[in-house]
PDB file of C-alpha atoms and ligand atoms in Angstrom:
ATOM      1  CA  MET A1460     127.667 241.735 215.668  1.00  0.00           C
ATOM      2  CA  LYS A1461     131.065 243.280 215.062  1.00  0.00           C
ATOM      3  CA  VAL A1462     134.252 242.046 216.708  1.00  0.00           C
ATOM      4  CA  LEU A1463     137.409 244.176 216.662  1.00  0.00           C
ATOM      5  CA  ILE A1464     140.931 242.866 217.115  1.00  0.00           C
ATOM      6  CA  ALA A1465     142.855 245.850 218.510  1.00  0.00           C
ATOM      7  CA  THR A1466     146.490 244.913 218.893  1.00  0.00           C
ATOM      8  CA  ASP A1467     149.309 247.394 219.090  1.00  0.00           C
ATOM      9  CA  LYS A1468     151.572 244.319 219.038  1.00  0.00           C
ATOM     10  CA  PRO A1469     149.922 242.185 216.341  1.00  0.00           C
ATOM     11  CA  PHE A1470     149.131 238.476 216.589  1.00  0.00           C
ATOM     12  CA  ALA A1471     150.781 236.039 214.180  1.00  0.00           C
ATOM     13  CA  LYS A1472     148.824 235.829 210.904  1.00  0.00           C
ATOM     14  CA  SER A1473     147.683 232.285 211.721  1.00  0.00           C
ATOM     15  CA  ALA A1474     146.008 233.588 214.893  1.00  0.00           C
ATOM     16  CA  VAL A1475     144.188 236.368 213.016  1.00  0.00           C
ATOM     17  CA  ASP A1476     143.028 233.775 210.450  1.00  0.00           C
ATOM     18  CA  GLY A1477     141.828 231.481 213.255  1.00  0.00           C
ATOM     19  CA  ILE A1478     139.976 234.308 214.977  1.00  0.00           C
ATOM     20  CA  ARG A1479     138.345 235.298 211.679  1.00  0.00           C
ATOM     21  CA  GLN A1480     137.169 231.727 211.172  1.00  0.00           C
ATOM     22  CA  GLU A1481     135.526 231.600 214.630  1.00  0.00           C
ATOM     23  CA  VAL A1482     133.942 235.026 214.282  1.00  0.00           C
ATOM     24  CA  GLU A1483     132.625 234.504 210.745  1.00  0.00           C
ATOM     25  CA  ALA A1484     131.354 230.980 211.516  1.00  0.00           C
ATOM     26  CA  ALA A1485     129.184 232.610 214.184  1.00  0.00           C
ATOM     27  CA  GLY A1486     127.805 235.034 211.584  1.00  0.00           C
ATOM     28  CA  PHE A1487     129.702 237.989 213.067  1.00  0.00           C
ATOM     29  CA  GLU A1488     131.906 240.532 211.287  1.00  0.00           C
ATOM     30  CA  LEU A1489     135.628 241.010 212.043  1.00  0.00           C
ATOM     31  CA  ALA A1490     137.555 244.298 212.015  1.00  0.00           C
ATOM     32  CA  LEU A1491     141.286 244.681 212.537  1.00  0.00           C
ATOM     33  CA  LEU A1492     143.326 247.514 214.042  1.00  0.00           C
ATOM     34  CA  GLU A1493     147.020 246.680 214.347  1.00  0.00           C
ATOM     35  CA  LYS A1494     150.179 248.646 215.225  1.00  0.00           C
ATOM     36  CA  TYR A1495     148.209 251.811 215.960  1.00  0.00           C
ATOM     37  CA  THR A1496     150.222 254.720 217.243  1.00  0.00           C
ATOM     38  CA  GLU A1497     147.553 257.128 218.537  1.00  0.00           C
ATOM     39  CA  LYS A1498     144.827 256.526 221.092  1.00  0.00           C
ATOM     40  CA  GLN A1499     142.411 258.309 218.742  1.00  0.00           C
ATOM     41  CA  GLN A1500     142.786 255.466 216.229  1.00  0.00           C
ATOM     42  CA  LEU A1501     141.520 253.054 218.870  1.00  0.00           C
ATOM     43  CA  LEU A1502     138.710 255.418 219.902  1.00  0.00           C
ATOM     44  CA  ASP A1503     137.583 255.634 216.251  1.00  0.00           C
ATOM     45  CA  ALA A1504     137.848 251.888 215.684  1.00  0.00           C
ATOM     46  CA  VAL A1505     135.687 250.937 218.686  1.00  0.00           C
ATOM     47  CA  ALA A1506     132.802 253.303 217.819  1.00  0.00           C
ATOM     48  CA  ASP A1507     130.508 250.628 216.356  1.00  0.00           C
ATOM     49  CA  VAL A1508     131.844 247.345 217.732  1.00  0.00           C
ATOM     50  CA  ASP A1509     130.135 244.871 220.057  1.00  0.00           C
ATOM     51  CA  ALA A1510     133.277 243.042 221.176  1.00  0.00           C
ATOM     52  CA  ILE A1511     137.007 243.741 221.347  1.00  0.00           C
ATOM     53  CA  ILE A1512     139.964 241.366 221.510  1.00  0.00           C
ATOM     54  CA  ILE A1513     143.092 243.006 222.938  1.00  0.00           C
ATOM     55  CA  ARG A1514     146.535 242.123 224.254  1.00  0.00           C
ATOM     56  CA  SER A1515     148.342 244.665 226.467  1.00  0.00           C
ATOM     57  CA  ASP A1516     146.367 247.433 224.762  1.00  0.00           C
ATOM     58  CA  ILE A1517     144.949 250.049 227.119  1.00  0.00           C
ATOM     59  CA  VAL A1518     141.179 249.935 227.438  1.00  0.00           C
ATOM     60  CA  ASP A1519     140.445 252.848 229.744  1.00  0.00           C
ATOM     61  CA  ALA A1520     137.244 254.751 230.542  1.00  0.00           C
ATOM     62  CA  ASP A1521     137.597 256.808 227.314  1.00  0.00           C
ATOM     63  CA  VAL A1522     137.735 253.696 225.157  1.00  0.00           C
ATOM     64  CA  ILE A1523     134.740 252.200 226.936  1.00  0.00           C
ATOM     65  CA  ALA A1524     132.788 255.453 226.591  1.00  0.00           C
ATOM     66  CA  ALA A1525     133.641 255.639 222.874  1.00  0.00           C
ATOM     67  CA  ALA A1526     132.360 252.085 222.290  1.00  0.00           C
ATOM     68  CA  LYS A1527     128.630 252.679 222.559  1.00  0.00           C
ATOM     69  CA  ASN A1528     127.637 249.108 221.517  1.00  0.00           C
ATOM     70  CA  LEU A1529     130.329 247.336 223.512  1.00  0.00           C
ATOM     71  CA  LYS A1530     129.286 244.172 225.353  1.00  0.00           C
ATOM     72  CA  ILE A1531     132.552 242.349 225.960  1.00  0.00           C
ATOM     73  CA  VAL A1532     136.326 242.896 226.000  1.00  0.00           C
ATOM     74  CA  VAL A1533     138.577 239.852 226.008  1.00  0.00           C
ATOM     75  CA  ARG A1534     142.213 240.259 226.921  1.00  0.00           C
ATOM     76  CA  ALA A1535     143.880 237.483 224.907  1.00  0.00           C
ATOM     77  CA  GLY A1536     146.329 236.630 227.643  1.00  0.00           C
ATOM     78  CA  ALA A1537     146.635 236.529 231.397  1.00  0.00           C
ATOM     79  CA  GLY A1538     147.069 240.007 232.932  1.00  0.00           C
ATOM     80  CA  TYR A1539     144.167 242.445 232.697  1.00  0.00           C
ATOM     81  CA  ASP A1540     145.728 245.410 234.504  1.00  0.00           C
ATOM     82  CA  ASN A1541     145.436 247.287 231.184  1.00  0.00           C
ATOM     83  CA  VAL A1542     141.631 247.338 231.370  1.00  0.00           C
ATOM     84  CA  ASP A1543     139.650 249.756 233.542  1.00  0.00           C
ATOM     85  CA  LEU A1544     137.431 247.158 235.193  1.00  0.00           C
ATOM     86  CA  GLU A1545     135.360 249.696 237.123  1.00  0.00           C
ATOM     87  CA  ALA A1546     134.532 251.686 234.002  1.00  0.00           C
ATOM     88  CA  ALA A1547     133.642 248.440 232.214  1.00  0.00           C
ATOM     89  CA  THR A1548     131.378 247.301 235.030  1.00  0.00           C
ATOM     90  CA  ALA A1549     129.700 250.707 235.190  1.00  0.00           C
ATOM     91  CA  ALA A1550     128.988 250.496 231.453  1.00  0.00           C
ATOM     92  CA  GLY A1551     127.710 246.916 231.747  1.00  0.00           C
ATOM     93  CA  VAL A1552     130.648 245.556 229.761  1.00  0.00           C
ATOM     94  CA  CYS A1553     131.966 242.069 230.518  1.00  0.00           C
ATOM     95  CA  VAL A1554     135.772 241.739 230.723  1.00  0.00           C
ATOM     96  CA  MET A1555     137.480 238.363 230.356  1.00  0.00           C
ATOM     97  CA  ASN A1556     140.995 236.992 230.030  1.00  0.00           C
ATOM     98  CA  THR A1557     142.137 233.677 228.533  1.00  0.00           C
ATOM     99  CA  PRO A1558     144.011 232.120 231.448  1.00  0.00           C
ATOM    100  CA  GLY A1559     146.820 229.684 230.668  1.00  0.00           C
ATOM    101  CA  GLN A1560     146.671 230.059 226.889  1.00  0.00           C
ATOM    102  CA  ASN A1561     150.062 231.745 226.516  1.00  0.00           C
ATOM    103  CA  ALA A1562     151.684 230.368 229.677  1.00  0.00           C
ATOM    104  CA  ASN A1563     154.067 227.898 228.033  1.00  0.00           C
ATOM    105  CA  ALA A1564     155.429 230.571 225.699  1.00  0.00           C
ATOM    106  CA  VAL A1565     156.224 232.876 228.618  1.00  0.00           C
ATOM    107  CA  ALA A1566     157.747 230.022 230.622  1.00  0.00           C
ATOM    108  CA  GLU A1567     160.031 229.022 227.732  1.00  0.00           C
ATOM    109  CA  LEU A1568     161.187 232.628 227.401  1.00  0.00           C
ATOM    110  CA  VAL A1569     161.980 232.693 231.140  1.00  0.00           C
ATOM    111  CA  MET A1570     164.214 229.646 230.814  1.00  0.00           C
ATOM    112  CA  GLY A1571     165.973 231.336 227.883  1.00  0.00           C
ATOM    113  CA  LEU A1572     166.569 234.428 230.010  1.00  0.00           C
ATOM    114  CA  LEU A1573     167.949 232.276 232.832  1.00  0.00           C
ATOM    115  CA  VAL A1574     170.392 230.399 230.605  1.00  0.00           C
ATOM    116  CA  TYR A1575     171.474 233.746 229.119  1.00  0.00           C
ATOM    117  CA  ALA A1576     172.029 235.138 232.626  1.00  0.00           C
ATOM    118  CA  VAL A1577     174.063 232.247 234.041  1.00  0.00           C
ATOM    119  CA  ARG A1578     176.221 232.227 230.877  1.00  0.00           C
ATOM    120  CA  ASN A1579     177.079 235.904 231.442  1.00  0.00           C
ATOM    121  CA  LEU A1580     174.986 237.099 228.491  1.00  0.00           C
ATOM    122  CA  TYR A1581     177.093 234.915 226.181  1.00  0.00           C
ATOM    123  CA  ASN A1582     180.041 237.279 226.525  1.00  0.00           C
ATOM    124  CA  GLY A1583     182.683 234.605 226.073  1.00  0.00           C
ATOM    125  CA  THR A1584     183.528 234.174 229.762  1.00  0.00           C
ATOM    126  CA  SER A1585     182.962 231.084 231.886  1.00  0.00           C
ATOM    127  CA  GLY A1586     179.497 231.003 233.422  1.00  0.00           C
ATOM    128  CA  THR A1587     177.565 228.632 235.661  1.00  0.00           C
ATOM    129  CA  GLU A1588     174.817 226.043 235.155  1.00  0.00           C
ATOM    130  CA  LEU A1589     171.179 225.878 236.203  1.00  0.00           C
ATOM    131  CA  LEU A1590     171.538 222.257 237.357  1.00  0.00           C
ATOM    132  CA  GLY A1591     171.197 222.059 241.130  1.00  0.00           C
ATOM    133  CA  LYS A1592     170.432 225.776 241.566  1.00  0.00           C
ATOM    134  CA  LYS A1593     167.522 226.854 243.733  1.00  0.00           C
ATOM    135  CA  LEU A1594     164.788 228.505 241.667  1.00  0.00           C
ATOM    136  CA  GLY A1595     162.157 230.592 243.449  1.00  0.00           C
ATOM    137  CA  ILE A1596     158.844 230.919 241.640  1.00  0.00           C
ATOM    138  CA  HIS A1597     157.169 234.078 242.895  1.00  0.00           C
ATOM    139  CA  ALA A1598     153.477 233.269 242.342  1.00  0.00           C
ATOM    140  CA  TYR A1599     152.390 229.823 241.268  1.00  0.00           C
ATOM    141  CA  GLY A1600     149.843 230.549 238.540  1.00  0.00           C
ATOM    142  CA  ASN A1601     149.777 229.206 235.002  1.00  0.00           C
ATOM    143  CA  VAL A1602     153.169 230.641 234.027  1.00  0.00           C
ATOM    144  CA  GLY A1603     154.785 229.744 237.346  1.00  0.00           C
ATOM    145  CA  ARG A1604     153.758 226.103 237.087  1.00  0.00           C
ATOM    146  CA  ASN A1605     154.992 225.897 233.474  1.00  0.00           C
ATOM    147  CA  VAL A1606     158.335 227.329 234.596  1.00  0.00           C
ATOM    148  CA  ALA A1607     158.405 224.619 237.286  1.00  0.00           C
ATOM    149  CA  ARG A1608     157.652 221.903 234.722  1.00  0.00           C
ATOM    150  CA  ILE A1609     160.506 222.972 232.427  1.00  0.00           C
ATOM    151  CA  ALA A1610     162.965 223.823 235.232  1.00  0.00           C
ATOM    152  CA  LYS A1611     162.617 220.263 236.552  1.00  0.00           C
ATOM    153  CA  GLY A1612     164.186 219.114 233.280  1.00  0.00           C
ATOM    154  CA  PHE A1613     167.158 221.381 234.022  1.00  0.00           C
ATOM    155  CA  GLY A1614     167.535 219.630 237.397  1.00  0.00           C
ATOM    156  CA  MET A1615     166.789 222.752 239.422  1.00  0.00           C
ATOM    157  CA  GLU A1616     165.579 222.683 243.025  1.00  0.00           C
ATOM    158  CA  LEU A1617     162.172 224.335 243.035  1.00  0.00           C
ATOM    159  CA  TYR A1618     160.515 226.629 245.575  1.00  0.00           C
ATOM    160  CA  ALA A1619     157.407 228.784 245.337  1.00  0.00           C
ATOM    161  CA  PHE A1620     155.603 231.465 247.277  1.00  0.00           C
ATOM    162  CA  ASP A1621     151.941 232.064 246.503  1.00  0.00           C
ATOM    163  CA  PRO A1622     149.484 233.033 249.236  1.00  0.00           C
ATOM    164  CA  PHE A1623     146.577 232.333 246.844  1.00  0.00           C
ATOM    165  CA  CYS A1624     147.601 228.798 245.837  1.00  0.00           C
ATOM    166  CA  PRO A1625     147.171 225.986 248.391  1.00  0.00           C
ATOM    167  CA  ALA A1626     150.510 224.594 249.626  1.00  0.00           C
ATOM    168  CA  GLU A1627     149.322 221.030 248.838  1.00  0.00           C
ATOM    169  CA  VAL A1628     148.882 221.931 245.156  1.00  0.00           C
ATOM    170  CA  ILE A1629     152.410 223.358 244.946  1.00  0.00           C
ATOM    171  CA  GLN A1630     153.842 220.383 246.834  1.00  0.00           C
ATOM    172  CA  SER A1631     152.007 217.863 244.655  1.00  0.00           C
ATOM    173  CA  GLU A1632     153.930 219.215 241.643  1.00  0.00           C
ATOM    174  CA  GLY A1633     157.332 218.609 243.235  1.00  0.00           C
ATOM    175  CA  VAL A1634     157.830 222.234 244.287  1.00  0.00           C
ATOM    176  CA  LYS A1635     158.488 223.293 247.880  1.00  0.00           C
ATOM    177  CA  PRO A1636     155.948 225.881 249.066  1.00  0.00           C
ATOM    178  CA  LEU A1637     157.396 228.597 251.311  1.00  0.00           C
ATOM    179  CA  ALA A1638     155.277 230.497 253.819  1.00  0.00           C
ATOM    180  CA  THR A1639     156.646 233.999 253.289  1.00  0.00           C
ATOM    181  CA  VAL A1640     157.996 236.050 250.418  1.00  0.00           C
ATOM    182  CA  GLU A1641     161.129 236.790 252.489  1.00  0.00           C
ATOM    183  CA  GLU A1642     161.841 233.059 252.805  1.00  0.00           C
ATOM    184  CA  LEU A1643     161.658 232.695 249.019  1.00  0.00           C
ATOM    185  CA  TYR A1644     164.233 235.427 248.405  1.00  0.00           C
ATOM    186  CA  LYS A1645     166.475 234.208 251.255  1.00  0.00           C
ATOM    187  CA  THR A1646     166.437 230.631 249.994  1.00  0.00           C
ATOM    188  CA  CYS A1647     166.749 230.956 246.237  1.00  0.00           C
ATOM    189  CA  ASP A1648     169.711 231.612 243.921  1.00  0.00           C
ATOM    190  CA  ILE A1649     167.300 232.722 241.207  1.00  0.00           C
ATOM    191  CA  VAL A1650     163.830 234.251 241.536  1.00  0.00           C
ATOM    192  CA  SER A1651     161.364 234.374 238.643  1.00  0.00           C
ATOM    193  CA  LEU A1652     158.473 236.830 238.974  1.00  0.00           C
ATOM    194  CA  HIS A1653     154.948 235.756 238.050  1.00  0.00           C
ATOM    195  CA  ILE A1654     152.889 238.189 240.094  1.00  0.00           C
ATOM    196  CA  PRO A1655     150.211 240.409 238.544  1.00  0.00           C
ATOM    197  CA  ALA A1656     150.409 244.203 238.813  1.00  0.00           C
ATOM    198  CA  THR A1657     147.965 245.097 241.592  1.00  0.00           C
ATOM    199  CA  ALA A1658     147.820 247.805 244.258  1.00  0.00           C
ATOM    200  CA  GLU A1659     149.612 245.370 246.611  1.00  0.00           C
ATOM    201  CA  THR A1660     152.340 244.204 244.238  1.00  0.00           C
ATOM    202  CA  LYS A1661     153.263 247.501 242.562  1.00  0.00           C
ATOM    203  CA  GLN A1662     156.856 248.525 243.478  1.00  0.00           C
ATOM    204  CA  SER A1663     156.979 245.530 245.851  1.00  0.00           C
ATOM    205  CA  ILE A1664     160.208 244.080 244.435  1.00  0.00           C
ATOM    206  CA  ASN A1665     162.555 246.438 246.211  1.00  0.00           C
ATOM    207  CA  ALA A1666     166.090 246.617 247.565  1.00  0.00           C
ATOM    208  CA  LYS A1667     165.082 245.159 250.925  1.00  0.00           C
ATOM    209  CA  LEU A1668     163.687 242.008 249.328  1.00  0.00           C
ATOM    210  CA  LEU A1669     166.493 241.589 246.781  1.00  0.00           C
ATOM    211  CA  GLY A1670     169.024 242.152 249.564  1.00  0.00           C
ATOM    212  CA  LEU A1671     167.912 238.842 251.082  1.00  0.00           C
ATOM    213  CA  MET A1672     169.118 236.885 248.056  1.00  0.00           C
ATOM    214  CA  PRO A1673     172.390 234.965 248.263  1.00  0.00           C
ATOM    215  CA  LYS A1674     175.583 236.068 246.507  1.00  0.00           C
ATOM    216  CA  GLY A1675     175.320 235.641 242.742  1.00  0.00           C
ATOM    217  CA  GLY A1676     171.543 236.116 242.856  1.00  0.00           C
ATOM    218  CA  ILE A1677     169.529 236.500 239.671  1.00  0.00           C
ATOM    219  CA  LEU A1678     166.101 238.097 239.241  1.00  0.00           C
ATOM    220  CA  ALA A1679     164.017 237.319 236.142  1.00  0.00           C
ATOM    221  CA  ASN A1680     160.969 239.416 235.318  1.00  0.00           C
ATOM    222  CA  SER A1681     158.429 238.214 232.778  1.00  0.00           C
ATOM    223  CA  ALA A1682     155.518 239.628 234.750  1.00  0.00           C
ATOM    224  CA  ARG A1683     155.035 243.395 234.800  1.00  0.00           C
ATOM    225  CA  LYS A1684     157.222 246.519 234.837  1.00  0.00           C
ATOM    226  CA  GLU A1685     155.185 248.067 237.648  1.00  0.00           C
ATOM    227  CA  VAL A1686     156.037 245.405 240.243  1.00  0.00           C
ATOM    228  CA  ILE A1687     159.683 246.521 240.327  1.00  0.00           C
ATOM    229  CA  ASN A1688     160.929 249.494 242.297  1.00  0.00           C
ATOM    230  CA  GLU A1689     163.149 250.662 239.440  1.00  0.00           C
ATOM    231  CA  ALA A1690     165.133 253.292 241.312  1.00  0.00           C
ATOM    232  CA  GLU A1691     165.919 250.832 244.096  1.00  0.00           C
ATOM    233  CA  ILE A1692     166.942 247.937 241.849  1.00  0.00           C
ATOM    234  CA  LEU A1693     169.459 250.189 240.069  1.00  0.00           C
ATOM    235  CA  GLU A1694     170.927 251.404 243.346  1.00  0.00           C
ATOM    236  CA  PHE A1695     170.889 247.891 244.809  1.00  0.00           C
ATOM    237  CA  MET A1696     172.679 246.361 241.835  1.00  0.00           C
ATOM    238  CA  GLN A1697     175.357 249.040 241.903  1.00  0.00           C
ATOM    239  CA  ALA A1698     176.085 248.047 245.502  1.00  0.00           C
ATOM    240  CA  ARG A1699     175.898 244.315 244.655  1.00  0.00           C
ATOM    241  CA  PRO A1700     178.153 243.660 241.646  1.00  0.00           C
ATOM    242  CA  ASP A1701     177.415 239.930 241.914  1.00  0.00           C
ATOM    243  CA  PHE A1702     173.691 240.398 241.136  1.00  0.00           C
ATOM    244  CA  LYS A1703     172.032 240.018 237.714  1.00  0.00           C
ATOM    245  CA  TYR A1704     168.659 241.167 236.373  1.00  0.00           C
ATOM    246  CA  VAL A1705     167.058 239.821 233.209  1.00  0.00           C
ATOM    247  CA  THR A1706     163.691 241.126 232.125  1.00  0.00           C
ATOM    248  CA  ASP A1707     161.125 240.839 229.352  1.00  0.00           C
ATOM    249  CA  ILE A1708     159.638 244.207 230.289  1.00  0.00           C
ATOM    250  CA  MET A1709     161.897 247.167 229.645  1.00  0.00           C
ATOM    251  CA  PRO A1710     162.209 249.360 232.746  1.00  0.00           C
ATOM    252  CA  GLY A1711     161.629 253.121 232.649  1.00  0.00           C
ATOM    253  CA  ASN A1712     165.301 253.603 233.572  1.00  0.00           C
ATOM    254  CA  HIS A1713     166.599 251.180 230.909  1.00  0.00           C
ATOM    255  CA  ALA A1714     169.304 253.498 229.557  1.00  0.00           C
ATOM    256  CA  ASP A1715     170.753 253.970 233.051  1.00  0.00           C
ATOM    257  CA  MET A1716     170.496 250.283 233.869  1.00  0.00           C
ATOM    258  CA  ALA A1717     172.205 249.299 230.601  1.00  0.00           C
ATOM    259  CA  GLU A1718     175.031 251.778 231.131  1.00  0.00           C
ATOM    260  CA  LYS A1719     175.671 251.219 234.825  1.00  0.00           C
ATOM    261  CA  LEU A1720     175.080 247.463 234.984  1.00  0.00           C
ATOM    262  CA  ALA A1721     176.693 246.426 231.709  1.00  0.00           C
ATOM    263  CA  GLY A1722     177.172 242.674 231.405  1.00  0.00           C
ATOM    264  CA  ARG A1723     174.663 241.719 234.108  1.00  0.00           C
ATOM    265  CA  TYR A1724     171.465 243.399 233.006  1.00  0.00           C
ATOM    266  CA  PHE A1725     169.390 242.508 229.965  1.00  0.00           C
ATOM    267  CA  SER A1726     165.996 243.626 228.721  1.00  0.00           C
ATOM    268  CA  THR A1727     164.151 242.540 225.597  1.00  0.00           C
ATOM    269  CA  PRO A1728     163.311 245.583 223.453  1.00  0.00           C
ATOM    270  CA  LYS A1729     159.578 244.729 223.594  1.00  0.00           C
ATOM    271  CA  LYS A1730     157.678 242.249 225.784  1.00  0.00           C
ATOM    272  CA  MET A1731     158.117 239.004 223.855  1.00  0.00           C
ATOM    273  CA  GLY A1732     157.054 236.298 226.344  1.00  0.00           C
ATOM    274  CA  ALA A1733     153.726 235.546 224.681  1.00  0.00           C
ATOM    275  CA  GLN A1734     154.943 236.377 221.181  1.00  0.00           C
ATOM    276  CA  THR A1735     154.874 232.938 219.558  1.00  0.00           C
ATOM    277  CA  SER A1736     152.479 231.774 216.871  1.00  0.00           C
ATOM    278  CA  GLU A1737     151.326 228.982 219.191  1.00  0.00           C
ATOM    279  CA  ALA A1738     150.528 231.353 222.056  1.00  0.00           C
ATOM    280  CA  ASN A1739     148.873 233.821 219.668  1.00  0.00           C
ATOM    281  CA  ASN A1740     146.735 231.023 218.206  1.00  0.00           C
ATOM    282  CA  ASN A1741     145.818 229.643 221.620  1.00  0.00           C
ATOM    283  CA  ALA A1742     144.960 232.973 223.258  1.00  0.00           C
ATOM    284  CA  GLY A1743     143.465 234.662 220.182  1.00  0.00           C
ATOM    285  CA  ILE A1744     141.202 231.789 219.182  1.00  0.00           C
ATOM    286  CA  ALA A1745     140.168 231.212 222.814  1.00  0.00           C
ATOM    287  CA  ALA A1746     139.227 234.904 222.998  1.00  0.00           C
ATOM    288  CA  ALA A1747     137.111 234.618 219.832  1.00  0.00           C
ATOM    289  CA  LYS A1748     135.372 231.469 221.128  1.00  0.00           C
ATOM    290  CA  GLN A1749     134.688 233.140 224.475  1.00  0.00           C
ATOM    291  CA  ILE A1750     133.107 236.126 222.707  1.00  0.00           C
ATOM    292  CA  VAL A1751     130.872 233.932 220.552  1.00  0.00           C
ATOM    293  CA  ASP A1752     129.838 231.816 223.552  1.00  0.00           C
ATOM    294  CA  PHE A1753     129.136 234.918 225.630  1.00  0.00           C
ATOM    295  CA  ILE A1754     127.062 236.668 222.975  1.00  0.00           C
ATOM    296  CA  LYS A1755     125.175 233.558 221.832  1.00  0.00           C
ATOM    297  CA  ASN A1756     124.813 231.668 225.130  1.00  0.00           C
ATOM    298  CA  GLY A1757     125.633 234.147 227.888  1.00  0.00           C
ATOM    299  CA  ASN A1758     128.596 232.040 229.076  1.00  0.00           C
ATOM    300  CA  ALA A1759     130.687 234.312 231.331  1.00  0.00           C
ATOM    301  CA  GLN A1760     133.025 231.659 232.781  1.00  0.00           C
ATOM    302  CA  PHE A1761     136.173 233.751 232.364  1.00  0.00           C
ATOM    303  CA  LYS A1762     134.698 237.076 233.464  1.00  0.00           C
ATOM    304  CA  VAL A1763     137.126 239.061 235.656  1.00  0.00           C
ATOM    305  CA  ASN A1764     135.037 242.138 236.530  1.00  0.00           C
ATOM    306  CA  LYS A1765     132.018 242.322 238.805  1.00  0.00           C
TER     307      LYS A1765
HETATM  308  C1  LIG B2365     149.912 238.346 229.523  1.00  0.00           C
HETATM  309  O1  LIG B2365     149.498 239.004 230.481  1.00  0.00           O
HETATM  310  O2  LIG B2365     149.226 237.469 228.958  1.00  0.00           O
HETATM  311  C2  LIG B2365     151.324 238.523 229.034  1.00  0.00           C
HETATM  312  O3  LIG B2365     151.956 239.541 229.722  1.00  0.00           O
HETATM  313  C3  LIG B2365     151.435 238.705 227.529  1.00  0.00           C
HETATM  314  O4  LIG B2365     151.108 240.005 227.104  1.00  0.00           O
HETATM  315  P1  LIG B2365     151.056 240.390 225.546  1.00  0.00           P
HETATM  316  O5  LIG B2365     149.823 239.780 224.964  1.00  0.00           O
HETATM  317  O6  LIG B2365     151.043 241.880 225.508  1.00  0.00           O
HETATM  318  O7  LIG B2365     152.273 239.840 224.878  1.00  0.00           O
END
């Protein structure tokens, strides 16, 4: 059995070493494709592999078709919008993610973005504090609940909207569940996005929703680029000079945003939320273990396709 790590954005070395240990202990072989620049490199690398570990790497129908022996793809992370699930299912390929394994890393990055935002991007002027501010957690999954855990330490007032998470669960963690997305944006000084990119959520963060936020509102995005209506957020922020946007996913209109919203817009140059050695170890090694358990024992606990 051959397992390929295909990561455009490589794991920390410790994670690759840990994955190798798991794979070789199972009697499998490990191959590594990092920092590739052309899709063809990925197509060539998958030709003879049984399993692939990826991050945000695109596994589309071409990649699946090129991987004739493929049995399983594990996205070492949470979001699997980068994998063509239908093509995988049609080819009899199991797709999994590693839920929760990188959640703390992303949540810590969010808090860093929020401090940076309220301190006016450390530009030397007087800012504000997070203490006592209302934080809206848009989707209460693994990252959302880690943000809640850390934000409690900052003394923030916590709210969440998640139609898929029971209100009792949210409430039991000291967070106030709100019944509608509009209520979340109306109530909160700061909103942190933790929604996946799906047909329903794409472009859903628009001017109408942001317009509900109080004066001095801040939006933090550590989720996905696609959930933002980029043209509308630029227009909205030009009309609302009090509003700030901090993101870990560079928008398509970054140059325009940076020029027109100077001092209240910030994007990391590359998605860095899950880029810690701890998160890489957790997600990468979990992915390797899931592959071994699937191939040896048929365990498909974390399967996300049909
Ligand atoms: C995820 O979905 O797990 C995060 O967005 C992290 O993505 P990455 O592995 O590309 O950093």
